[in-house]
Structure formats: structure tokens, C-alpha cells
PDB file of C-alpha atoms in Angstrom:
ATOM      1  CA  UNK A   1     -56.377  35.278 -75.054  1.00  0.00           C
ATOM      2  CA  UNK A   2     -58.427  36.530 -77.557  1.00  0.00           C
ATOM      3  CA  UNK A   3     -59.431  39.706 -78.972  1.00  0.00           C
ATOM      4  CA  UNK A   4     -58.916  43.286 -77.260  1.00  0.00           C
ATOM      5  CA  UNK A   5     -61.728  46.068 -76.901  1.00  0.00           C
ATOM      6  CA  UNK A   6     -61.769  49.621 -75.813  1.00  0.00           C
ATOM      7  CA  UNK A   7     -63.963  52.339 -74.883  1.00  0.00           C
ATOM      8  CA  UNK A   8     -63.009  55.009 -73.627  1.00  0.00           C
ATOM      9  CA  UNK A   9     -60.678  54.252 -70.922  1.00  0.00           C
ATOM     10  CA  UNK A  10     -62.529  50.712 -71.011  1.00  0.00           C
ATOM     11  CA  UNK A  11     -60.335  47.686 -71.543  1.00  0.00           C
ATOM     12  CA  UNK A  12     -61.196  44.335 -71.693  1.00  0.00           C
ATOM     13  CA  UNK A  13     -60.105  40.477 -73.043  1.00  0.00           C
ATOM     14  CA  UNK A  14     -62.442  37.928 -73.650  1.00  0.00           C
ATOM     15  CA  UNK A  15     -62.015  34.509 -74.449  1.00  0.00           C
ATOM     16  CA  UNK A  16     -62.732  34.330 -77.957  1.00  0.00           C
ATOM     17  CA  UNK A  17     -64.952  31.478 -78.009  1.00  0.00           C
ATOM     18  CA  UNK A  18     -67.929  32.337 -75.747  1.00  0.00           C
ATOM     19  CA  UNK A  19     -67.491  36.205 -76.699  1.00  0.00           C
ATOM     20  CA  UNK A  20     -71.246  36.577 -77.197  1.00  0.00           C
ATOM     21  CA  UNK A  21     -72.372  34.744 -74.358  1.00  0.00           C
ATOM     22  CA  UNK A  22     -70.109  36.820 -72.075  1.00  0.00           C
ATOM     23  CA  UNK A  23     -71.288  40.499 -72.844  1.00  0.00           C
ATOM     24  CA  UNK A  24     -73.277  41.095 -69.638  1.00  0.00           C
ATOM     25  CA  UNK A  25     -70.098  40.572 -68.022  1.00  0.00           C
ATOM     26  CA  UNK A  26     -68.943  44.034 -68.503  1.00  0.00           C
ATOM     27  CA  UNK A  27     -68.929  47.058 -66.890  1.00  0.00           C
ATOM     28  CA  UNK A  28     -70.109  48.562 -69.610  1.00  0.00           C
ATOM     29  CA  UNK A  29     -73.451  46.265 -69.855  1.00  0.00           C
ATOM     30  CA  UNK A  30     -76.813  47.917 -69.320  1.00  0.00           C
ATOM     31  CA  UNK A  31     -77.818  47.453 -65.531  1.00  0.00           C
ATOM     32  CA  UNK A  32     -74.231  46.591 -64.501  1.00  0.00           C
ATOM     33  CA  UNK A  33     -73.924  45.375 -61.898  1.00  0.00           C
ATOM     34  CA  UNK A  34     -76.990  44.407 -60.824  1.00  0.00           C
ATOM     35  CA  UNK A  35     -77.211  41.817 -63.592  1.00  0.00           C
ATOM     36  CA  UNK A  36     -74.532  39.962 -61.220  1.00  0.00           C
ATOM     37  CA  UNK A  37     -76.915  39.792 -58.108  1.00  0.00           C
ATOM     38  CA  UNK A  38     -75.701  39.915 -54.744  1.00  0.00           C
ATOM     39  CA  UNK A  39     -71.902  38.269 -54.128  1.00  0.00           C
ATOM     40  CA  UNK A  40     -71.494  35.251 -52.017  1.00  0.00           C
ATOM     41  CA  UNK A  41     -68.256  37.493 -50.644  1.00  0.00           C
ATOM     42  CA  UNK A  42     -67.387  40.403 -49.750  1.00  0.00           C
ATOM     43  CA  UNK A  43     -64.206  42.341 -48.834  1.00  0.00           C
ATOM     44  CA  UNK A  44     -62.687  45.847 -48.439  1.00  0.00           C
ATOM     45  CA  UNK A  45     -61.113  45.498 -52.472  1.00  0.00           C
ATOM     46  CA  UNK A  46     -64.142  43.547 -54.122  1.00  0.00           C
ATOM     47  CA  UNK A  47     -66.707  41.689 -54.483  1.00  0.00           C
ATOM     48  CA  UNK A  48     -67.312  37.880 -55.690  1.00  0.00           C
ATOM     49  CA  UNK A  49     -70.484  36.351 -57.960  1.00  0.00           C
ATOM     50  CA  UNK A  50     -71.898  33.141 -59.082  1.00  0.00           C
ATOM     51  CA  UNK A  51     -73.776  33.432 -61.609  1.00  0.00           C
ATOM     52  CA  UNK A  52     -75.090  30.814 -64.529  1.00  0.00           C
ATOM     53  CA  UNK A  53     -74.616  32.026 -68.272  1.00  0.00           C
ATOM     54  CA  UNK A  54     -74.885  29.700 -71.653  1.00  0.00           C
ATOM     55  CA  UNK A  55     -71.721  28.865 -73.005  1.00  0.00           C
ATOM     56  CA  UNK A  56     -71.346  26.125 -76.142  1.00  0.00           C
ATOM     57  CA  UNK A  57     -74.821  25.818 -75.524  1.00  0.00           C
ATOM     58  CA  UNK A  58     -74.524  24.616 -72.164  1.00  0.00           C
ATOM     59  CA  UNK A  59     -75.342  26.355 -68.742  1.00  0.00           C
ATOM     60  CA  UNK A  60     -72.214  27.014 -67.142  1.00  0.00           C
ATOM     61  CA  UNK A  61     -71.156  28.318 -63.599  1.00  0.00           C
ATOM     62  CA  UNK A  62     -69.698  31.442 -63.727  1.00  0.00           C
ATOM     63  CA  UNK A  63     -67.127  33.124 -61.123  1.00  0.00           C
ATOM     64  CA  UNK A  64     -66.647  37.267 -61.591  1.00  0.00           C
ATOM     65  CA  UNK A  65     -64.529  38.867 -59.214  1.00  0.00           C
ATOM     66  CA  UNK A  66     -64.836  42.561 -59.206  1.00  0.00           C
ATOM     67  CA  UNK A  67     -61.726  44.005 -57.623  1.00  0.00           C
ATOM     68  CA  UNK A  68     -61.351  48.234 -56.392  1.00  0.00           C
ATOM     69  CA  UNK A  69     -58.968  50.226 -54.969  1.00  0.00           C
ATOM     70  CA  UNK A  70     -58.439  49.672 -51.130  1.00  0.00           C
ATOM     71  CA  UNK A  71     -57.678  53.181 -50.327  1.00  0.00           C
ATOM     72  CA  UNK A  72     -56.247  56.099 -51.754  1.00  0.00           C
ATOM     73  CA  UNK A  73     -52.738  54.487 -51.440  1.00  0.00           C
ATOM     74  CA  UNK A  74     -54.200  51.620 -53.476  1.00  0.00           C
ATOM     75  CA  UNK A  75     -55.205  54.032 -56.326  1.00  0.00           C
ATOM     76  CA  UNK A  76     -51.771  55.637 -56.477  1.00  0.00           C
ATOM     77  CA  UNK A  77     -49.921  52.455 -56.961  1.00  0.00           C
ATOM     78  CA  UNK A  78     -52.063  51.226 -59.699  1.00  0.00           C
ATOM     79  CA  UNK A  79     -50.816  54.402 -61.883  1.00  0.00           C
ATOM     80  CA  UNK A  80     -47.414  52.094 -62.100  1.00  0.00           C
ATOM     81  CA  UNK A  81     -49.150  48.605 -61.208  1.00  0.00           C
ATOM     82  CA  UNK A  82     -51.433  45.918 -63.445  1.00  0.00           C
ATOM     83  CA  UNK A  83     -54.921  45.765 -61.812  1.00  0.00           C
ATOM     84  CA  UNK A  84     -55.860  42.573 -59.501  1.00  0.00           C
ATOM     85  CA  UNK A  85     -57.832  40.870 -62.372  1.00  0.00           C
ATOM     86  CA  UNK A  86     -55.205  42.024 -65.197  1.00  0.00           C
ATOM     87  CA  UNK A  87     -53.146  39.472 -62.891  1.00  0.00           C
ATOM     88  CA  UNK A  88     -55.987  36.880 -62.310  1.00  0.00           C
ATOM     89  CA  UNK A  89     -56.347  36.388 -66.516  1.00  0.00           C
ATOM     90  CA  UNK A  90     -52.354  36.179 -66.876  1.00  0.00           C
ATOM     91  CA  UNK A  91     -52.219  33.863 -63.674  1.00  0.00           C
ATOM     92  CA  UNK A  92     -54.440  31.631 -65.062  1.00  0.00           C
ATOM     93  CA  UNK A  93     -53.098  31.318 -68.457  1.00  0.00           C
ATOM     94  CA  UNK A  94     -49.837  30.963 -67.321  1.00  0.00           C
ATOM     95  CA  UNK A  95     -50.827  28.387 -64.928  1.00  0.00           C
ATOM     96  CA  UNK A  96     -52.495  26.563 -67.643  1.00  0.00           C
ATOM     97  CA  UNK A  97     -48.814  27.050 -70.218  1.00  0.00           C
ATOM     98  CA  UNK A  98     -47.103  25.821 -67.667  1.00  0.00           C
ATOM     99  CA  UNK A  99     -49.413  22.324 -67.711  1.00  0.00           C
ATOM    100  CA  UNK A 100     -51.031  22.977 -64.454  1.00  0.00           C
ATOM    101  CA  UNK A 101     -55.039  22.953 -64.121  1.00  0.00           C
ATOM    102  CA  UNK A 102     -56.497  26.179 -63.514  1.00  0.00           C
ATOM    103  CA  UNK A 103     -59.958  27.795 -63.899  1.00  0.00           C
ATOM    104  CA  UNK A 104     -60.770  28.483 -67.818  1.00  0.00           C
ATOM    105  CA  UNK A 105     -60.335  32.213 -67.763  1.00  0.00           C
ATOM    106  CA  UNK A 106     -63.430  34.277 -69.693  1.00  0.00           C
ATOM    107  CA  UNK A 107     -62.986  37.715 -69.018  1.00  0.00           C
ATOM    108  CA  UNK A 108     -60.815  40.583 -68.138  1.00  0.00           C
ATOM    109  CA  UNK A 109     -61.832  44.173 -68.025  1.00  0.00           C
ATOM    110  CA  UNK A 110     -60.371  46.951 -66.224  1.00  0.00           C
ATOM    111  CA  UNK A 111     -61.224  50.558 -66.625  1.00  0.00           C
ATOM    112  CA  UNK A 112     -58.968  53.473 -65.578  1.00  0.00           C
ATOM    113  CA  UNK A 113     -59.501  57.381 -65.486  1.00  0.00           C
ATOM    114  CA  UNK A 114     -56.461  59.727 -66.443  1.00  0.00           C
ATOM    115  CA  UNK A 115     -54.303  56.321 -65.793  1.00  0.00           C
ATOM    116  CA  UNK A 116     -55.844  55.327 -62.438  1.00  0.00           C
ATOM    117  CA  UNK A 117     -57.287  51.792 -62.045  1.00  0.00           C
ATOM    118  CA  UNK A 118     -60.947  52.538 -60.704  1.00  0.00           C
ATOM    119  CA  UNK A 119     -62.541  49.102 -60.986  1.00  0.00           C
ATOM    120  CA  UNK A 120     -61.771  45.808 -62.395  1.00  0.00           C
ATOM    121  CA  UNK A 121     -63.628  42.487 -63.419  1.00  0.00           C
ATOM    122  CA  UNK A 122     -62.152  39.032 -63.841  1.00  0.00           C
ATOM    123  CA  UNK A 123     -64.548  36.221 -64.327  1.00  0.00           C
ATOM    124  CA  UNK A 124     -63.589  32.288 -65.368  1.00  0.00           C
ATOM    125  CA  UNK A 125     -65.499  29.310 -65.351  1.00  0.00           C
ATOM    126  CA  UNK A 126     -66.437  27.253 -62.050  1.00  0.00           C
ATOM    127  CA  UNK A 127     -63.023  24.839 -61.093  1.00  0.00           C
ATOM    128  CA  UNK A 128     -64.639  20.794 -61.058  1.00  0.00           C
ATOM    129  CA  UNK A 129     -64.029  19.258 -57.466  1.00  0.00           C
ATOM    130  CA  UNK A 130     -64.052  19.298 -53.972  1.00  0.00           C
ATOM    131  CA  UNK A 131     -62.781  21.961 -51.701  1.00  0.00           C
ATOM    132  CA  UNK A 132     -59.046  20.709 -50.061  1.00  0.00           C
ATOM    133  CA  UNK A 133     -60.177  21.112 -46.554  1.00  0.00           C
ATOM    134  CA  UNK A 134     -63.060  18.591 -48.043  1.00  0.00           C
ATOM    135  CA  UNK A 135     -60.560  16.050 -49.749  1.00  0.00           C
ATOM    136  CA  UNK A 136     -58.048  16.039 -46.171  1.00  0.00           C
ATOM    137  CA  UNK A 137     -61.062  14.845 -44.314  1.00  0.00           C
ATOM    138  CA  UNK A 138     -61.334  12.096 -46.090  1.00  0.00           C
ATOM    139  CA  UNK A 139     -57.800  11.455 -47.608  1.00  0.00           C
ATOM    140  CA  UNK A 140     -55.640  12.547 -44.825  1.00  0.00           C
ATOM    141  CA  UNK A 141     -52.380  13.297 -44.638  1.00  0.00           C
ATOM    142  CA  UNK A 142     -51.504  11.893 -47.478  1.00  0.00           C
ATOM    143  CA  UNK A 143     -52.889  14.837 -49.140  1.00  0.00           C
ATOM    144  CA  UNK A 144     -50.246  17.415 -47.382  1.00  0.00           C
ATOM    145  CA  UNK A 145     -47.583  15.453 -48.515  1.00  0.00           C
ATOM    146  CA  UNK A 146     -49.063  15.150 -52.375  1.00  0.00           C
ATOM    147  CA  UNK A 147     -49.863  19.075 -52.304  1.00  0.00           C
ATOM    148  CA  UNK A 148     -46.319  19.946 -50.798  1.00  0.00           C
ATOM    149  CA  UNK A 149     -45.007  18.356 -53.587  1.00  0.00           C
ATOM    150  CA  UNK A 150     -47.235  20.234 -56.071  1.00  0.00           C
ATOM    151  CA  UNK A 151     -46.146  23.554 -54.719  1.00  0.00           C
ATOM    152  CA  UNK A 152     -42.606  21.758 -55.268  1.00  0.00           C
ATOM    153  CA  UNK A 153     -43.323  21.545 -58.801  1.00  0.00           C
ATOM    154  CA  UNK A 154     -44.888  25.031 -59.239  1.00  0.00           C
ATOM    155  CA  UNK A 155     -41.507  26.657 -58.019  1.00  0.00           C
ATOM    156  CA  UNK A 156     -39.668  24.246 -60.329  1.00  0.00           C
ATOM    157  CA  UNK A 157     -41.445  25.641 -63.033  1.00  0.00           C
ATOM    158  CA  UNK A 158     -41.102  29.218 -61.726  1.00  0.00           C
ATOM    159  CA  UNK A 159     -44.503  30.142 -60.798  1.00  0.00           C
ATOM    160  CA  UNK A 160     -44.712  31.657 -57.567  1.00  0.00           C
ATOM    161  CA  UNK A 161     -48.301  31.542 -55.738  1.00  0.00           C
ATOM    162  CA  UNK A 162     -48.799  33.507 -52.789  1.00  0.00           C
ATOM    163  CA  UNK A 163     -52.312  32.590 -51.794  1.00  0.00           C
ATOM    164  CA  UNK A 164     -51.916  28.723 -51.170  1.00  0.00           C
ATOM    165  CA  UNK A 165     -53.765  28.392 -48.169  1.00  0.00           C
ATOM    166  CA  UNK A 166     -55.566  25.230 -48.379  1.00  0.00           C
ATOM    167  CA  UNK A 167     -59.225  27.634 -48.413  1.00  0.00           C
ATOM    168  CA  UNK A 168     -57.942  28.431 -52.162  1.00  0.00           C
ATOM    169  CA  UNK A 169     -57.105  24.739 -53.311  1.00  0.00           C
ATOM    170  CA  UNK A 170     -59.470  22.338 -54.722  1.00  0.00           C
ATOM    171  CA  UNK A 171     -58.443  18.758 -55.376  1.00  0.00           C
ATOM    172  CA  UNK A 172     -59.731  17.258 -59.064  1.00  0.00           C
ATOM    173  CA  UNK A 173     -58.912  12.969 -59.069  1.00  0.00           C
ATOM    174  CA  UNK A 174     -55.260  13.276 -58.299  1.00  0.00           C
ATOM    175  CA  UNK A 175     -54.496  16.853 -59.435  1.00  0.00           C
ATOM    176  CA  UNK A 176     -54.440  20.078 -57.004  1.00  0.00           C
ATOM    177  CA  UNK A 177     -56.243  23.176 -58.526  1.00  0.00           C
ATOM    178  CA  UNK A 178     -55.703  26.846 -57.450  1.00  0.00           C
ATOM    179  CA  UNK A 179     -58.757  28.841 -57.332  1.00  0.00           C
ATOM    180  CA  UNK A 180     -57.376  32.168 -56.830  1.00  0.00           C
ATOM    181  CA  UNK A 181     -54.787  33.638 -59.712  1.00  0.00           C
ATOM    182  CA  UNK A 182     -54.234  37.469 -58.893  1.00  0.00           C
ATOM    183  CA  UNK A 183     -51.507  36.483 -56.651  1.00  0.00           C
ATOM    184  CA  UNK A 184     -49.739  34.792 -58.900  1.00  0.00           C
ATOM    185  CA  UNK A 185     -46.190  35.547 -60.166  1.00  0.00           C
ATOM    186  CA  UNK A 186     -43.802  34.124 -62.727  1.00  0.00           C
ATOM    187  CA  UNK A 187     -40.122  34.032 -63.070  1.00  0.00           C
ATOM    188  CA  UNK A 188     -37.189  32.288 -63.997  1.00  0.00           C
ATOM    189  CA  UNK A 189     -35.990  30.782 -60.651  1.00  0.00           C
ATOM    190  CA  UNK A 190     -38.584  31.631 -57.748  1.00  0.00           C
ATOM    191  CA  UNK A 191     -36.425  32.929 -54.421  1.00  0.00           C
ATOM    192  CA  UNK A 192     -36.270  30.326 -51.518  1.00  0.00           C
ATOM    193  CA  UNK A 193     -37.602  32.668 -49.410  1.00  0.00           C
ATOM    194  CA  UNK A 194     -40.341  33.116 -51.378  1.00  0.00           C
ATOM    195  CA  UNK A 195     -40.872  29.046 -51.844  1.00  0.00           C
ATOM    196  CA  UNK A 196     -40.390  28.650 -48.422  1.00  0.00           C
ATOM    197  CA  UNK A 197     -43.355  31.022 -47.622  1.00  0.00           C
ATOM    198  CA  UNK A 198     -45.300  29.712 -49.731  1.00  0.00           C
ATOM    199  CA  UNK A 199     -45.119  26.130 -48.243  1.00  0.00           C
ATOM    200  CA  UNK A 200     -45.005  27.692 -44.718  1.00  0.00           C
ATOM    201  CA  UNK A 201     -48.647  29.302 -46.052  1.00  0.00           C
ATOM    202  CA  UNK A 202     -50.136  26.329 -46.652  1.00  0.00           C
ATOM    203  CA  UNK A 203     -48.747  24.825 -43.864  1.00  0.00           C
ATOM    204  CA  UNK A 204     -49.826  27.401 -41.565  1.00  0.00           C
ATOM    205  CA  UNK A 205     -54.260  26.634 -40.744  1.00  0.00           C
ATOM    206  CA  UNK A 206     -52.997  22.726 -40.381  1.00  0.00           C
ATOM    207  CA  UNK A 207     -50.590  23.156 -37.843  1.00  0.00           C
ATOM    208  CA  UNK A 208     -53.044  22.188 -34.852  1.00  0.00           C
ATOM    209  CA  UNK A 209     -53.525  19.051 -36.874  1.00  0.00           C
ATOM    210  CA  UNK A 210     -50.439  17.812 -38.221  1.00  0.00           C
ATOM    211  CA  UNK A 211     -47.459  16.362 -35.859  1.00  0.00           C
ATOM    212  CA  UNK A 212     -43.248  17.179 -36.513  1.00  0.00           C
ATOM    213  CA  UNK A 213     -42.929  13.915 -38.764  1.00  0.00           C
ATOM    214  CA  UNK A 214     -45.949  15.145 -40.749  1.00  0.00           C
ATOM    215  CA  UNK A 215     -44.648  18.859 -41.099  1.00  0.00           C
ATOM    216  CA  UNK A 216     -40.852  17.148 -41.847  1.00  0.00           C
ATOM    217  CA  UNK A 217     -42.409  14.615 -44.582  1.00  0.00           C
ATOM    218  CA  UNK A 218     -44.344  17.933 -46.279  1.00  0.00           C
ATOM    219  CA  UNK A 219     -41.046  20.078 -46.087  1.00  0.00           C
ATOM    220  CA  UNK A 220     -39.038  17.278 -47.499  1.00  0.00           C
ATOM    221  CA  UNK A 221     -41.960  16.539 -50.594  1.00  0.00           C
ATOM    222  CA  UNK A 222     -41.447  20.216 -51.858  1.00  0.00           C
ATOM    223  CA  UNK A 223     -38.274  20.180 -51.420  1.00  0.00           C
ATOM    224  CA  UNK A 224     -37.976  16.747 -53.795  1.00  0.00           C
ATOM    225  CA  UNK A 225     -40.209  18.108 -56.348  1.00  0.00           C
ATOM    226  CA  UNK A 226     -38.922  21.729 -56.580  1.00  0.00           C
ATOM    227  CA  UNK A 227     -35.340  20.069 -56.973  1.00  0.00           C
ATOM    228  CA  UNK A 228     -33.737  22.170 -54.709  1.00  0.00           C
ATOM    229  CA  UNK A 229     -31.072  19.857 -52.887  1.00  0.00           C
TER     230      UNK A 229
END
């Protein structure tokens, strides 16, 4: 994951090979962050960015996600919790361990005061190919069957993702790709409650287009692939 800095109560991982390159992303960067322009999204815990940077001497696309505390609940919790992008960098390394596609992950940074979690900063590289909702319009339902069975074969390998909504997949060739990694979990053996709400996620903004054999045919994919009989 490469190397570790701190300042102060500054803490950050970079990926060791583009660790030059990736210095304005950091809170502690002059003009931060208005070097990130204005996000493409907004919410009531962050903000998201595109921005282009040089990396191995090619312009790349750029995702940072700056995460904050909700409320004042939020900020009491992360005295015993990791931060939102602490969980982004691990999710996508251990998606990546586990011989799944995942963004390339570039930085983390977090920065607490007197143990609180005040702000947080993931960024990774842009993920190559078309949004899901894209690929269904064109590949059908083929496509719910072949990404039930993916989820199938992330619980078989113990990695529990709780934002699969098809607005967080992107479809590469054959391969599904996660684009969102702070709600991702590992463990030994994942719960079936928690696989079945997982698939029941995903399942969930297709309902008004899918029929009972094409809901069965996606229950019984995972359940093939996570070999759960």
C-alpha cells in the first residue's frame, strides 16, 4: 500500500508509484481544496471530484472522495470506528487480493483531532467501462443473471458489499466492477442474511422490470456461485 506519512494528526497512504504526482491530493496541499474544483456530487457526509493529474507520464482520470462526519453522532463513533475512506483504500485492495477488478486505489488520508475523525480523502483512478444500467440496456437480462452470480462469488470469497445497487456497478468485457469500496467488509464466511441483502439490493431498482422467472433465475445464479446449497 505503500509508504505511511504523518503530520500532526495527519495520516495518509499513497500508492507508492505515482507518490509525486499525487501531492495536491492532500489536505495538507496549498489551496486545498480548491485545487479539486467543484464536485460532480454532493451529499450530507462528502463530496466527490474528477479531476485529471499525470501519472507514468500519462493524463489520468482521477476520483477523490472527501468524506465528514454526518452529525455529532457521526463524530463520536469514529473515536472507536476507521474513517469512510480508511475503508474505501482497504476495500479496494482487498477486492483486488481477492482477484476481483476494482478501481486502482491512490490515496488515503484522514486527519483526526484529540482522536476524532474530522475529514477524510480517498481518491483512485477512473474504473474503464460502461455504467450497468448502460450495459442492461443493451445486454438484457442476461446481465442480472451474470451479476447475481458475481455477488455469488464475492460471498464465496467472503467479501461482503453493501452498496451493490446496480448505480455503483460498471461492467468491463465480461467482468462486473464495483465503484464504491467504503462499504465493503471482509470475513471468513459472510452471514446469509447479509448475502441475501445484498442480492435483494441489487435486485431492488429492477424490480418494475424483471418478471418471477427472472428474479428466480438471479436468486438461483448467486446461490450456485456462492455455493451455498
Amino acid at each position: 500500500p505503500g509508504p505511511a506519512v504523518r503530520a500532526g494528526a495527519l495520516k495518509r497512504l499513497v500508492h507508492p508509484a505515482f507518490a509525486a504526482e499525487l501531492a495536491p491530493v492532500s489536505m495538507a496541499a496549498p489551496g486545498w481544496p480548491g485545487t479539486l474544483g467543484e464536485p460532480i456530487s454532493r451529499s450530507r457526509t462528502g463530496t466527490v471530484h474528477r479531476i485529471r493529474l499525470p501519472l507514468a507520464g500519462q493524463e489520468a482520470v482521477v476520483f477523490v472522495k472527501v468524506f465528514r462526519n454526518r452529525n455529532a453522532l457521526g463524530a463520536a463513533k469514529s473515536l472507536v470506528k476507521r474513517s469512510r475512506a480508511r475503508f474505501a483504500w482497504e476495500g479496494a485492495h482487498g477486492l483486488a487480493d481477492r482477484g476481483f477488478q476494482a478501481a486502482v486505489p491512490l490515496v488515503f488520508e484522514e486527519r483526526r483531532v484529540l482522536g476524532v475523525h474530522v475529514s477524510s480523502v480517498f481518491a483512485c483512478r477512473e474504473v474503464p467501462g460502461r455504467p450497468w444500467l448502460a450495459a442492461f440496456e443493451s445486454e438484457g437480462l442476461d446481465l442480472v443473471a451474470r451479476t447475481a452470480a458475481w455477488i455469488g462469488r464475492l460471498h464465496r470469497a467472503g467479501v461482503d458489499h453493501r452498496a451493490l445497487a446496480p448505480k455503483n456497478l460498471f461492467v468491463r468485457e465480461d467482468t462486473i466492477v464495483p465503484i464504491e469500496y467504503d462499504r465493503v467488509r471482509f470475513g471468513r464466511r459472510i452471514p446469509r442474511s447479509r448475502r441475501d441483502a445484498a442480492l435483494a439490493l441489487f435486485l431492488k431498482n429492477l424490480r418494475s422490470r424483471l418478471g418471477p422467472e427472472d428474479i428466480e433465475r438471479a436468486r438461483a445464479a448467486h446461490l450456485e456461485a456462492s455455493a451455498d446449497r
